[in-house]
């Protein structure tokens, strides 16, 4: 096992100018959240009966779930397929997935009209509803992610509990709980890892199934009976690029080893996965004859072309070029393009391609929607930094960065 596979807290200055900017976005988002719960959805959004889903569903939920796929794809690779050399990137991928799904849940609470009824799917089962499947899978998977994260907490705090004053009588209790979790989870963790992979596949495809009931509202360039398959394959394809993206950013900003010996093989797998997604996508378009809409000059046709060119075709050829695959900069750019492509796909399916036949106005996000989304993204990054600073998530050893 190499040195960079031993995670430890990062000894870096936390409060930087970038962190203060994130705090400013978070506080702005809180102000609009207060306005949302005082005045309702109409006070801060442009949503209406013909456009019930907006920026929060397209970005915060659909895109957030897809980009959190790095958690289950790396877990499957390292723990199910036995490729232990990739364990160095499983912890940051797990942390990203856990925070991603946490903020997906928070966004849903804000987005639904009656937030206090968020627990209803767990009690009032609607077994014929795709939305019920998605809600249950996300709910259970979020708990699975928290359980998978417990060993990181145990590793950091076991043997270190020292509560102040009279609370010190609880030290032995907490130490006992940590020891118990350490002994039990080590033996049963494989159950949660497999459950996480199965649940992820179910709700990733389930999100695509949501639009199958809207064939007259979703533009033909995106509507297809294969939508669940496209959502699943694109989520799997973006899993490893997300790992490359966050690992490169962390190594650059924190001065860590950039782990090219892991990122290059992951990118080779991405070539295969992205190629499958692209092949099915183009094949479906040719079979259904929807290519006739490509050059009709509408906003939808332009959005589809940008999504496919920027997010699929260009990065696929970049990774396919042998001389570029070993370049740190190329891997980062290609991974970023794939991430942008998946985000564009989710926004196109839920916003750009969604055309209600009786809508009197078009939808564009309000300032309040954008501020709350920016606040959530800033809060996610802020908590990620807190975790890697104080918990053993990243690998601070061998602090070398390959330019």
mmCIF file of C-alpha atoms in Angstrom:
data_model
loop_
_atom_site.group_PDB
_atom_site.id
_atom_site.type_symbol
_atom_site.label_atom_id
_atom_site.label_comp_id
_atom_site.label_asym_id
_atom_site.label_seq_id
_atom_site.Cartn_x
_atom_site.Cartn_y
_atom_site.Cartn_z
ATOM 1 C CA UNK A 1 0.000 0.000 0.000
ATOM 2 C CA UNK A 2 1.505 3.320 -1.030
ATOM 3 C CA UNK A 3 1.832 6.326 1.298
ATOM 4 C CA UNK A 4 -1.001 8.255 -0.333
ATOM 5 C CA UNK A 5 -3.481 5.532 0.610
ATOM 6 C CA UNK A 6 -3.247 6.510 4.314
ATOM 7 C CA UNK A 7 -5.791 9.303 4.814
ATOM 8 C CA UNK A 8 -5.295 11.923 7.531
ATOM 9 C CA UNK A 9 -6.594 15.415 8.373
ATOM 10 C CA UNK A 10 -5.143 18.203 6.239
ATOM 11 C CA UNK A 11 -3.018 20.705 8.165
ATOM 12 C CA UNK A 12 -3.856 23.771 6.116
ATOM 13 C CA UNK A 13 -5.228 27.226 6.973
ATOM 14 C CA UNK A 14 -9.040 26.965 6.804
ATOM 15 C CA UNK A 15 -10.251 30.571 6.709
ATOM 16 C CA UNK A 16 -9.128 31.815 3.301
ATOM 17 C CA UNK A 17 -10.685 34.547 1.090
ATOM 18 C CA UNK A 18 -12.476 31.815 -0.894
ATOM 19 C CA UNK A 19 -14.101 30.464 2.273
ATOM 20 C CA UNK A 20 -15.364 33.950 3.197
ATOM 21 C CA UNK A 21 -16.914 34.268 -0.281
ATOM 22 C CA UNK A 22 -18.696 30.936 0.253
ATOM 23 C CA UNK A 23 -19.993 32.158 3.616
ATOM 24 C CA UNK A 24 -21.366 35.277 1.887
ATOM 25 C CA UNK A 25 -23.264 33.080 -0.635
ATOM 26 C CA UNK A 26 -24.539 30.885 2.207
ATOM 27 C CA UNK A 27 -25.866 33.877 4.182
ATOM 28 C CA UNK A 28 -27.548 35.286 1.064
ATOM 29 C CA UNK A 29 -29.194 31.908 0.470
ATOM 30 C CA UNK A 30 -30.420 31.847 4.078
ATOM 31 C CA UNK A 31 -32.104 35.243 3.609
ATOM 32 C CA UNK A 32 -34.005 33.950 0.545
ATOM 33 C CA UNK A 33 -34.861 30.725 2.407
ATOM 34 C CA UNK A 34 -36.462 32.825 5.150
ATOM 35 C CA UNK A 35 -38.422 34.714 2.473
ATOM 36 C CA UNK A 36 -39.492 31.396 0.905
ATOM 37 C CA UNK A 37 -40.979 30.107 4.170
ATOM 38 C CA UNK A 38 -42.626 33.434 5.032
ATOM 39 C CA UNK A 39 -44.102 34.205 1.599
ATOM 40 C CA UNK A 40 -44.257 30.735 0.038
ATOM 41 C CA UNK A 41 -42.770 29.523 -3.256
ATOM 42 C CA UNK A 42 -44.284 32.448 -5.188
ATOM 43 C CA UNK A 43 -42.239 34.918 -3.145
ATOM 44 C CA UNK A 44 -38.853 33.705 -4.405
ATOM 45 C CA UNK A 45 -39.508 31.575 -7.530
ATOM 46 C CA UNK A 46 -40.998 31.853 -11.020
ATOM 47 C CA UNK A 47 -42.663 28.446 -10.723
ATOM 48 C CA UNK A 48 -46.336 28.098 -11.673
ATOM 49 C CA UNK A 49 -48.870 25.399 -12.573
ATOM 50 C CA UNK A 50 -47.411 24.898 -16.063
ATOM 51 C CA UNK A 51 -43.810 24.934 -14.812
ATOM 52 C CA UNK A 52 -43.931 23.095 -11.472
ATOM 53 C CA UNK A 53 -40.282 22.024 -11.708
ATOM 54 C CA UNK A 54 -37.536 24.617 -12.075
ATOM 55 C CA UNK A 55 -33.903 25.259 -11.266
ATOM 56 C CA UNK A 56 -33.990 23.406 -7.936
ATOM 57 C CA UNK A 57 -35.138 20.148 -9.571
ATOM 58 C CA UNK A 58 -32.891 20.511 -12.639
ATOM 59 C CA UNK A 59 -29.684 21.481 -10.798
ATOM 60 C CA UNK A 60 -30.004 20.768 -7.076
ATOM 61 C CA UNK A 61 -31.773 17.410 -7.402
ATOM 62 C CA UNK A 62 -31.307 15.776 -10.844
ATOM 63 C CA UNK A 63 -27.782 17.088 -11.452
ATOM 64 C CA UNK A 64 -26.794 16.651 -7.807
ATOM 65 C CA UNK A 65 -27.820 12.990 -7.799
ATOM 66 C CA UNK A 66 -25.951 12.310 -11.054
ATOM 67 C CA UNK A 67 -22.735 14.020 -9.922
ATOM 68 C CA UNK A 68 -22.780 12.123 -6.629
ATOM 69 C CA UNK A 69 -22.414 8.871 -8.590
ATOM 70 C CA UNK A 70 -18.679 8.801 -7.868
ATOM 71 C CA UNK A 71 -19.530 7.362 -4.451
ATOM 72 C CA UNK A 72 -21.095 4.132 -5.638
ATOM 73 C CA UNK A 73 -18.935 3.697 -8.771
ATOM 74 C CA UNK A 74 -15.644 3.881 -6.829
ATOM 75 C CA UNK A 75 -17.061 1.711 -4.027
ATOM 76 C CA UNK A 76 -18.077 -0.911 -6.591
ATOM 77 C CA UNK A 77 -14.661 -0.799 -8.246
ATOM 78 C CA UNK A 78 -12.623 -1.032 -5.028
ATOM 79 C CA UNK A 79 -14.778 -3.297 -2.861
ATOM 80 C CA UNK A 80 -16.932 -5.401 -5.225
ATOM 81 C CA UNK A 81 -14.542 -5.855 -8.156
ATOM 82 C CA UNK A 82 -11.575 -6.099 -5.795
ATOM 83 C CA UNK A 83 -9.462 -3.284 -7.289
ATOM 84 C CA UNK A 84 -7.996 -2.243 -3.939
ATOM 85 C CA UNK A 85 -5.521 0.167 -5.540
ATOM 86 C CA UNK A 86 -8.406 2.625 -5.963
ATOM 87 C CA UNK A 87 -9.172 2.828 -2.227
ATOM 88 C CA UNK A 88 -7.177 6.077 -2.020
ATOM 89 C CA UNK A 89 -9.992 7.914 -3.826
ATOM 90 C CA UNK A 90 -12.978 6.127 -2.275
ATOM 91 C CA UNK A 91 -13.100 8.287 0.876
ATOM 92 C CA UNK A 92 -13.285 11.682 -0.881
ATOM 93 C CA UNK A 93 -15.782 10.183 -3.370
ATOM 94 C CA UNK A 94 -17.851 8.851 -0.471
ATOM 95 C CA UNK A 95 -17.770 12.245 1.258
ATOM 96 C CA UNK A 96 -18.865 13.991 -1.955
ATOM 97 C CA UNK A 97 -21.716 11.517 -2.435
ATOM 98 C CA UNK A 98 -22.860 11.841 1.192
ATOM 99 C CA UNK A 99 -22.885 15.642 1.055
ATOM 100 C CA UNK A 100 -24.439 15.600 -2.431
ATOM 101 C CA UNK A 101 -27.382 13.453 -1.354
ATOM 102 C CA UNK A 102 -27.778 15.443 1.869
ATOM 103 C CA UNK A 103 -28.222 18.656 -0.095
ATOM 104 C CA UNK A 104 -30.465 16.898 -2.646
ATOM 105 C CA UNK A 105 -32.767 16.056 0.265
ATOM 106 C CA UNK A 106 -32.603 19.614 1.622
ATOM 107 C CA UNK A 107 -33.402 21.003 -1.836
ATOM 108 C CA UNK A 108 -36.452 18.758 -2.089
ATOM 109 C CA UNK A 109 -37.658 19.973 1.307
ATOM 110 C CA UNK A 110 -37.384 23.561 0.078
ATOM 111 C CA UNK A 111 -38.919 22.806 -3.335
ATOM 112 C CA UNK A 112 -42.099 20.985 -2.356
ATOM 113 C CA UNK A 113 -45.009 23.200 -1.372
ATOM 114 C CA UNK A 114 -45.637 21.525 1.983
ATOM 115 C CA UNK A 115 -42.163 20.832 3.346
ATOM 116 C CA UNK A 116 -43.526 19.349 6.538
ATOM 117 C CA UNK A 117 -44.972 16.436 4.508
ATOM 118 C CA UNK A 118 -41.570 15.257 3.224
ATOM 119 C CA UNK A 119 -41.891 12.092 5.346
ATOM 120 C CA UNK A 120 -45.191 10.961 3.714
ATOM 121 C CA UNK A 121 -43.630 8.591 1.104
ATOM 122 C CA UNK A 122 -42.094 6.543 3.930
ATOM 123 C CA UNK A 123 -45.539 5.923 5.454
ATOM 124 C CA UNK A 124 -48.129 6.312 2.671
ATOM 125 C CA UNK A 125 -46.722 3.942 0.056
ATOM 126 C CA UNK A 126 -47.676 4.500 -3.623
ATOM 127 C CA UNK A 127 -46.229 1.326 -5.125
ATOM 128 C CA UNK A 128 -47.178 2.250 -8.727
ATOM 129 C CA UNK A 129 -45.405 5.616 -8.563
ATOM 130 C CA UNK A 130 -41.894 6.110 -9.965
ATOM 131 C CA UNK A 131 -41.528 9.121 -7.685
ATOM 132 C CA UNK A 132 -42.193 6.828 -4.711
ATOM 133 C CA UNK A 133 -39.347 4.540 -5.844
ATOM 134 C CA UNK A 134 -36.985 7.489 -6.233
ATOM 135 C CA UNK A 135 -37.957 8.925 -2.836
ATOM 136 C CA UNK A 136 -37.468 5.618 -1.014
ATOM 137 C CA UNK A 137 -34.168 4.807 -2.758
ATOM 138 C CA UNK A 138 -32.722 8.259 -2.049
ATOM 139 C CA UNK A 139 -33.928 8.122 1.559
ATOM 140 C CA UNK A 140 -32.404 4.684 2.213
ATOM 141 C CA UNK A 141 -29.223 5.361 0.232
ATOM 142 C CA UNK A 142 -28.568 8.546 2.215
ATOM 143 C CA UNK A 143 -28.590 6.489 5.413
ATOM 144 C CA UNK A 144 -26.320 3.887 3.780
ATOM 145 C CA UNK A 145 -23.843 6.663 2.933
ATOM 146 C CA UNK A 146 -23.855 7.900 6.536
ATOM 147 C CA UNK A 147 -23.165 4.342 7.732
ATOM 148 C CA UNK A 148 -20.306 3.966 5.224
ATOM 149 C CA UNK A 149 -18.842 7.231 6.583
ATOM 150 C CA UNK A 150 -18.869 6.080 10.236
ATOM 151 C CA UNK A 151 -15.478 4.238 10.031
ATOM 152 C CA UNK A 152 -13.827 7.559 9.118
ATOM 153 C CA UNK A 153 -15.288 9.173 12.237
ATOM 154 C CA UNK A 154 -14.330 6.152 14.354
ATOM 155 C CA UNK A 155 -10.743 6.210 13.085
ATOM 156 C CA UNK A 156 -10.375 9.860 14.067
ATOM 157 C CA UNK A 157 -12.075 9.877 17.483
ATOM 158 C CA UNK A 158 -11.418 6.353 18.857
ATOM 159 C CA UNK A 159 -9.145 6.684 21.891
ATOM 160 C CA UNK A 160 -9.399 10.492 21.741
ATOM 161 C CA UNK A 161 -12.645 11.143 23.645
ATOM 162 C CA UNK A 162 -12.056 13.619 26.477
ATOM 163 C CA UNK A 163 -15.189 15.581 27.403
ATOM 164 C CA UNK A 164 -14.819 18.622 29.731
ATOM 165 C CA UNK A 165 -15.874 18.747 33.389
ATOM 166 C CA UNK A 166 -18.635 16.460 34.603
ATOM 167 C CA UNK A 167 -19.300 15.282 31.058
ATOM 168 C CA UNK A 168 -16.107 13.231 31.355
ATOM 169 C CA UNK A 169 -18.166 10.436 32.958
ATOM 170 C CA UNK A 170 -19.484 9.806 29.432
ATOM 171 C CA UNK A 171 -16.011 9.269 27.961
ATOM 172 C CA UNK A 172 -16.113 5.508 28.518
ATOM 173 C CA UNK A 173 -19.632 5.327 27.030
ATOM 174 C CA UNK A 174 -18.605 7.038 23.814
ATOM 175 C CA UNK A 175 -15.384 5.042 23.627
ATOM 176 C CA UNK A 176 -17.428 1.864 23.988
ATOM 177 C CA UNK A 177 -19.799 2.909 21.203
ATOM 178 C CA UNK A 178 -16.886 3.761 18.913
ATOM 179 C CA UNK A 179 -15.229 0.407 19.654
ATOM 180 C CA UNK A 180 -18.503 -1.440 19.037
ATOM 181 C CA UNK A 181 -19.033 0.358 15.717
ATOM 182 C CA UNK A 182 -15.444 -0.423 14.740
ATOM 183 C CA UNK A 183 -15.870 -4.151 15.395
ATOM 184 C CA UNK A 184 -19.325 -4.560 13.832
ATOM 185 C CA UNK A 185 -19.059 -2.345 10.749
ATOM 186 C CA UNK A 186 -15.802 -3.949 9.663
ATOM 187 C CA UNK A 187 -17.632 -7.285 9.323
ATOM 188 C CA UNK A 188 -20.882 -6.091 7.704
ATOM 189 C CA UNK A 189 -19.743 -3.132 5.581
ATOM 190 C CA UNK A 190 -19.884 -5.235 2.408
ATOM 191 C CA UNK A 191 -23.668 -5.453 2.840
ATOM 192 C CA UNK A 192 -24.024 -1.661 2.814
ATOM 193 C CA UNK A 193 -21.649 -1.273 -0.149
ATOM 194 C CA UNK A 194 -23.676 -3.694 -2.268
ATOM 195 C CA UNK A 195 -26.918 -2.081 -1.085
ATOM 196 C CA UNK A 196 -25.552 1.325 -2.046
ATOM 197 C CA UNK A 197 -24.735 0.188 -5.595
ATOM 198 C CA UNK A 198 -28.167 -1.421 -6.085
ATOM 199 C CA UNK A 199 -30.070 1.564 -4.647
ATOM 200 C CA UNK A 200 -28.050 3.994 -6.775
ATOM 201 C CA UNK A 201 -28.799 2.111 -9.987
ATOM 202 C CA UNK A 202 -32.506 2.049 -9.098
ATOM 203 C CA UNK A 203 -33.015 5.729 -8.405
ATOM 204 C CA UNK A 204 -30.620 6.995 -11.116
ATOM 205 C CA UNK A 205 -32.760 5.223 -13.721
ATOM 206 C CA UNK A 206 -35.912 6.154 -11.789
ATOM 207 C CA UNK A 207 -35.193 9.857 -12.235
ATOM 208 C CA UNK A 208 -35.213 9.297 -16.000
ATOM 209 C CA UNK A 209 -38.475 7.375 -15.740
ATOM 210 C CA UNK A 210 -40.194 10.458 -14.311
ATOM 211 C CA UNK A 211 -40.361 12.037 -17.772
ATOM 212 C CA UNK A 212 -41.812 8.949 -19.485
ATOM 213 C CA UNK A 213 -45.285 10.211 -18.607
ATOM 214 C CA UNK A 214 -44.698 13.474 -20.504
ATOM 215 C CA UNK A 215 -44.250 12.468 -24.184
ATOM 216 C CA UNK A 216 -46.231 15.513 -25.364
ATOM 217 C CA UNK A 217 -44.306 17.964 -23.189
ATOM 218 C CA UNK A 218 -40.682 16.839 -23.551
ATOM 219 C CA UNK A 219 -38.929 17.695 -26.837
ATOM 220 C CA UNK A 220 -38.325 14.655 -29.120
ATOM 221 C CA UNK A 221 -34.549 15.149 -28.942
ATOM 222 C CA UNK A 222 -34.718 14.056 -25.289
ATOM 223 C CA UNK A 223 -37.931 12.094 -25.005
ATOM 224 C CA UNK A 224 -37.361 8.393 -25.609
ATOM 225 C CA UNK A 225 -38.446 5.142 -23.928
ATOM 226 C CA UNK A 226 -34.732 4.720 -23.163
ATOM 227 C CA UNK A 227 -34.664 7.754 -20.815
ATOM 228 C CA UNK A 228 -34.139 5.554 -17.683
ATOM 229 C CA UNK A 229 -31.201 3.829 -19.405
ATOM 230 C CA UNK A 230 -29.707 7.171 -20.454
ATOM 231 C CA UNK A 231 -29.936 8.562 -16.915
ATOM 232 C CA UNK A 232 -28.288 5.435 -15.500
ATOM 233 C CA UNK A 233 -25.471 5.122 -18.065
ATOM 234 C CA UNK A 234 -24.672 8.850 -17.962
ATOM 235 C CA UNK A 235 -24.529 8.760 -14.146
ATOM 236 C CA UNK A 236 -22.138 5.798 -14.243
ATOM 237 C CA UNK A 237 -20.046 7.516 -16.943
ATOM 238 C CA UNK A 238 -19.681 10.730 -14.899
ATOM 239 C CA UNK A 239 -18.716 8.921 -11.664
ATOM 240 C CA UNK A 240 -14.987 8.618 -12.360
ATOM 241 C CA UNK A 241 -14.657 12.069 -14.002
ATOM 242 C CA UNK A 242 -16.076 13.510 -10.753
ATOM 243 C CA UNK A 243 -13.323 11.675 -8.847
ATOM 244 C CA UNK A 244 -10.675 13.076 -11.230
ATOM 245 C CA UNK A 245 -12.189 16.572 -10.934
ATOM 246 C CA UNK A 246 -12.296 16.735 -7.138
ATOM 247 C CA UNK A 247 -8.955 14.944 -6.662
ATOM 248 C CA UNK A 248 -7.212 17.364 -9.030
ATOM 249 C CA UNK A 249 -8.748 20.397 -7.310
ATOM 250 C CA UNK A 250 -7.804 19.055 -3.863
ATOM 251 C CA UNK A 251 -4.240 18.225 -4.871
ATOM 252 C CA UNK A 252 -3.760 21.645 -6.491
ATOM 253 C CA UNK A 253 -5.241 23.724 -3.686
ATOM 254 C CA UNK A 254 -3.861 21.699 -0.737
ATOM 255 C CA UNK A 255 -0.487 20.715 -2.186
ATOM 256 C CA UNK A 256 -1.117 16.954 -2.174
ATOM 257 C CA UNK A 257 0.151 14.153 -4.369
ATOM 258 C CA UNK A 258 -2.102 14.188 -7.458
ATOM 259 C CA UNK A 259 -2.364 10.381 -7.710
ATOM 260 C CA UNK A 260 -1.992 10.148 -11.508
ATOM 261 C CA UNK A 261 -1.282 6.430 -11.059
ATOM 262 C CA UNK A 262 -4.949 6.088 -10.081
ATOM 263 C CA UNK A 263 -6.574 8.794 -12.203
ATOM 264 C CA UNK A 264 -5.194 7.558 -15.551
ATOM 265 C CA UNK A 265 -6.647 4.012 -15.197
ATOM 266 C CA UNK A 266 -9.958 5.515 -14.053
ATOM 267 C CA UNK A 267 -10.008 7.669 -17.182
ATOM 268 C CA UNK A 268 -9.433 4.574 -19.348
ATOM 269 C CA UNK A 269 -12.582 3.094 -17.805
ATOM 270 C CA UNK A 270 -14.363 6.392 -18.523
ATOM 271 C CA UNK A 271 -13.541 6.044 -22.240
ATOM 272 C CA UNK A 272 -15.411 2.737 -22.268
ATOM 273 C CA UNK A 273 -18.390 3.945 -20.181
ATOM 274 C CA UNK A 274 -18.779 7.259 -22.013
ATOM 275 C CA UNK A 275 -18.477 5.427 -25.348
ATOM 276 C CA UNK A 276 -21.366 3.146 -24.386
ATOM 277 C CA UNK A 277 -23.541 6.144 -23.453
ATOM 278 C CA UNK A 278 -22.653 7.982 -26.675
ATOM 279 C CA UNK A 279 -23.274 4.897 -28.840
ATOM 280 C CA UNK A 280 -26.718 4.229 -27.346
ATOM 281 C CA UNK A 281 -27.623 7.919 -27.547
ATOM 282 C CA UNK A 282 -26.705 8.267 -31.242
ATOM 283 C CA UNK A 283 -28.239 4.889 -32.093
ATOM 284 C CA UNK A 284 -31.526 5.827 -30.428
ATOM 285 C CA UNK A 285 -31.619 9.100 -32.345
ATOM 286 C CA UNK A 286 -31.044 7.323 -35.663
ATOM 287 C CA UNK A 287 -33.655 4.616 -34.987
ATOM 288 C CA UNK A 288 -36.352 7.100 -33.905
ATOM 289 C CA UNK A 289 -35.457 9.569 -36.659
ATOM 290 C CA UNK A 290 -35.187 12.509 -34.257
ATOM 291 C CA UNK A 291 -32.041 13.731 -36.021
ATOM 292 C CA UNK A 292 -34.410 15.783 -38.237
ATOM 293 C CA UNK A 293 -34.733 18.247 -35.320
ATOM 294 C CA UNK A 294 -30.971 18.842 -35.045
ATOM 295 C CA UNK A 295 -30.787 21.716 -37.519
ATOM 296 C CA UNK A 296 -34.209 23.334 -37.089
ATOM 297 C CA UNK A 297 -32.612 26.341 -35.374
ATOM 298 C CA UNK A 298 -34.657 26.208 -32.164
ATOM 299 C CA UNK A 299 -33.271 26.739 -28.683
ATOM 300 C CA UNK A 300 -33.813 23.040 -28.030
ATOM 301 C CA UNK A 301 -31.786 21.891 -31.055
ATOM 302 C CA UNK A 302 -28.907 24.216 -30.159
ATOM 303 C CA UNK A 303 -28.991 23.061 -26.527
ATOM 304 C CA UNK A 304 -28.883 19.406 -27.608
ATOM 305 C CA UNK A 305 -25.932 19.978 -29.969
ATOM 306 C CA UNK A 306 -23.971 21.834 -27.266
ATOM 307 C CA UNK A 307 -24.755 19.080 -24.741
ATOM 308 C CA UNK A 308 -23.516 16.304 -27.030
ATOM 309 C CA UNK A 309 -20.497 18.124 -28.462
ATOM 310 C CA UNK A 310 -19.179 19.728 -25.272
ATOM 311 C CA UNK A 311 -20.187 17.062 -22.789
ATOM 312 C CA UNK A 312 -19.737 13.804 -24.715
ATOM 313 C CA UNK A 313 -18.000 13.817 -28.105
ATOM 314 C CA UNK A 314 -15.121 16.269 -27.451
ATOM 315 C CA UNK A 315 -14.058 14.841 -24.044
ATOM 316 C CA UNK A 316 -14.361 11.279 -25.394
ATOM 317 C CA UNK A 317 -11.909 12.025 -28.228
ATOM 318 C CA UNK A 318 -9.626 13.904 -25.799
ATOM 319 C CA UNK A 319 -9.366 10.839 -23.557
ATOM 320 C CA UNK A 320 -9.016 8.570 -26.579
ATOM 321 C CA UNK A 321 -5.874 10.404 -27.717
ATOM 322 C CA UNK A 322 -2.915 8.394 -26.272
ATOM 323 C CA UNK A 323 -0.581 11.378 -25.907
ATOM 324 C CA UNK A 324 -3.160 13.369 -23.922
ATOM 325 C CA UNK A 325 -4.366 10.648 -21.551
ATOM 326 C CA UNK A 326 -1.303 11.000 -19.293
ATOM 327 C CA UNK A 327 -1.566 14.776 -19.095
ATOM 328 C CA UNK A 328 -2.925 16.038 -15.774
ATOM 329 C CA UNK A 329 -4.362 19.126 -17.446
ATOM 330 C CA UNK A 330 -6.091 17.107 -20.190
ATOM 331 C CA UNK A 331 -7.651 14.730 -17.677
ATOM 332 C CA UNK A 332 -8.982 17.677 -15.685
ATOM 333 C CA UNK A 333 -10.388 19.474 -18.746
ATOM 334 C CA UNK A 334 -11.978 16.326 -20.191
ATOM 335 C CA UNK A 335 -13.486 15.404 -16.810
ATOM 336 C CA UNK A 336 -14.846 18.922 -16.369
ATOM 337 C CA UNK A 337 -16.456 18.783 -19.827
ATOM 338 C CA UNK A 338 -18.117 15.439 -19.018
ATOM 339 C CA UNK A 339 -19.467 16.875 -15.752
ATOM 340 C CA UNK A 340 -20.769 19.947 -17.589
ATOM 341 C CA UNK A 341 -22.335 17.667 -20.208
ATOM 342 C CA UNK A 342 -24.272 15.650 -17.632
ATOM 343 C CA UNK A 343 -25.401 18.871 -15.915
ATOM 344 C CA UNK A 344 -26.557 20.250 -19.291
ATOM 345 C CA UNK A 345 -28.422 16.991 -19.979
ATOM 346 C CA UNK A 346 -30.376 17.189 -16.719
ATOM 347 C CA UNK A 347 -31.137 20.897 -17.222
ATOM 348 C CA UNK A 348 -32.207 20.237 -20.823
ATOM 349 C CA UNK A 349 -34.499 17.345 -19.868
ATOM 350 C CA UNK A 350 -36.201 19.124 -16.964
ATOM 351 C CA UNK A 351 -36.105 22.748 -18.180
ATOM 352 C CA UNK A 352 -35.061 23.497 -21.777
ATOM 353 C CA UNK A 353 -36.727 20.479 -23.410
ATOM 354 C CA UNK A 354 -39.833 20.640 -21.202
ATOM 355 C CA UNK A 355 -42.539 22.496 -23.181
ATOM 356 C CA UNK A 356 -46.003 22.531 -21.561
ATOM 357 C CA UNK A 357 -48.552 22.836 -24.441
ATOM 358 C CA UNK A 358 -50.791 25.384 -22.669
ATOM 359 C CA UNK A 359 -48.120 27.523 -21.045
ATOM 360 C CA UNK A 360 -48.688 31.271 -21.512
ATOM 361 C CA UNK A 361 -45.180 32.221 -20.425
ATOM 362 C CA UNK A 362 -41.772 30.589 -20.526
ATOM 363 C CA UNK A 363 -39.845 29.773 -17.376
ATOM 364 C CA UNK A 364 -36.628 31.453 -16.284
ATOM 365 C CA UNK A 365 -35.253 31.061 -12.734
ATOM 366 C CA UNK A 366 -35.857 33.931 -10.332
ATOM 367 C CA UNK A 367 -33.058 35.594 -8.381
ATOM 368 C CA UNK A 368 -34.259 33.819 -5.258
ATOM 369 C CA UNK A 369 -33.959 30.390 -6.884
ATOM 370 C CA UNK A 370 -30.430 31.133 -8.079
ATOM 371 C CA UNK A 371 -29.394 32.553 -4.689
ATOM 372 C CA UNK A 372 -30.643 29.496 -2.794
ATOM 373 C CA UNK A 373 -28.944 27.139 -5.276
ATOM 374 C CA UNK A 374 -25.666 29.089 -4.955
ATOM 375 C CA UNK A 375 -26.055 28.954 -1.168
ATOM 376 C CA UNK A 376 -26.531 25.189 -1.186
ATOM 377 C CA UNK A 377 -23.507 24.619 -3.450
ATOM 378 C CA UNK A 378 -21.367 26.904 -1.261
ATOM 379 C CA UNK A 379 -22.536 25.094 1.892
ATOM 380 C CA UNK A 380 -21.654 21.725 0.325
ATOM 381 C CA UNK A 381 -18.124 22.880 -0.533
ATOM 382 C CA UNK A 382 -17.751 24.522 2.916
ATOM 383 C CA UNK A 383 -18.677 21.306 4.771
ATOM 384 C CA UNK A 384 -16.415 19.290 2.433
ATOM 385 C CA UNK A 385 -13.503 21.547 3.426
ATOM 386 C CA UNK A 386 -14.368 21.183 7.124
ATOM 387 C CA UNK A 387 -14.404 17.388 6.793
ATOM 388 C CA UNK A 388 -11.099 17.072 4.908
ATOM 389 C CA UNK A 389 -9.463 19.546 7.307
ATOM 390 C CA UNK A 390 -10.424 17.765 10.521
ATOM 391 C CA UNK A 391 -11.122 14.131 9.477
ATOM 392 C CA UNK A 392 -8.944 11.471 7.749
ATOM 393 C CA UNK A 393 -10.414 11.752 4.248
ATOM 394 C CA UNK A 394 -7.573 12.856 1.944
ATOM 395 C CA UNK A 395 -3.935 11.728 1.758
ATOM 396 C CA UNK A 396 -1.591 14.497 2.927
ATOM 397 C CA UNK A 397 1.534 12.346 2.684
ATOM 398 C CA UNK A 398 4.015 12.711 -0.150
ATOM 399 C CA UNK A 399 3.084 16.328 -0.760
ATOM 400 C CA UNK A 400 4.227 16.564 -4.330
ATOM 401 C CA UNK A 401 2.290 17.992 -7.242
ATOM 402 C CA UNK A 402 3.085 17.089 -10.807
ATOM 403 C CA UNK A 403 2.729 20.272 -12.919
#
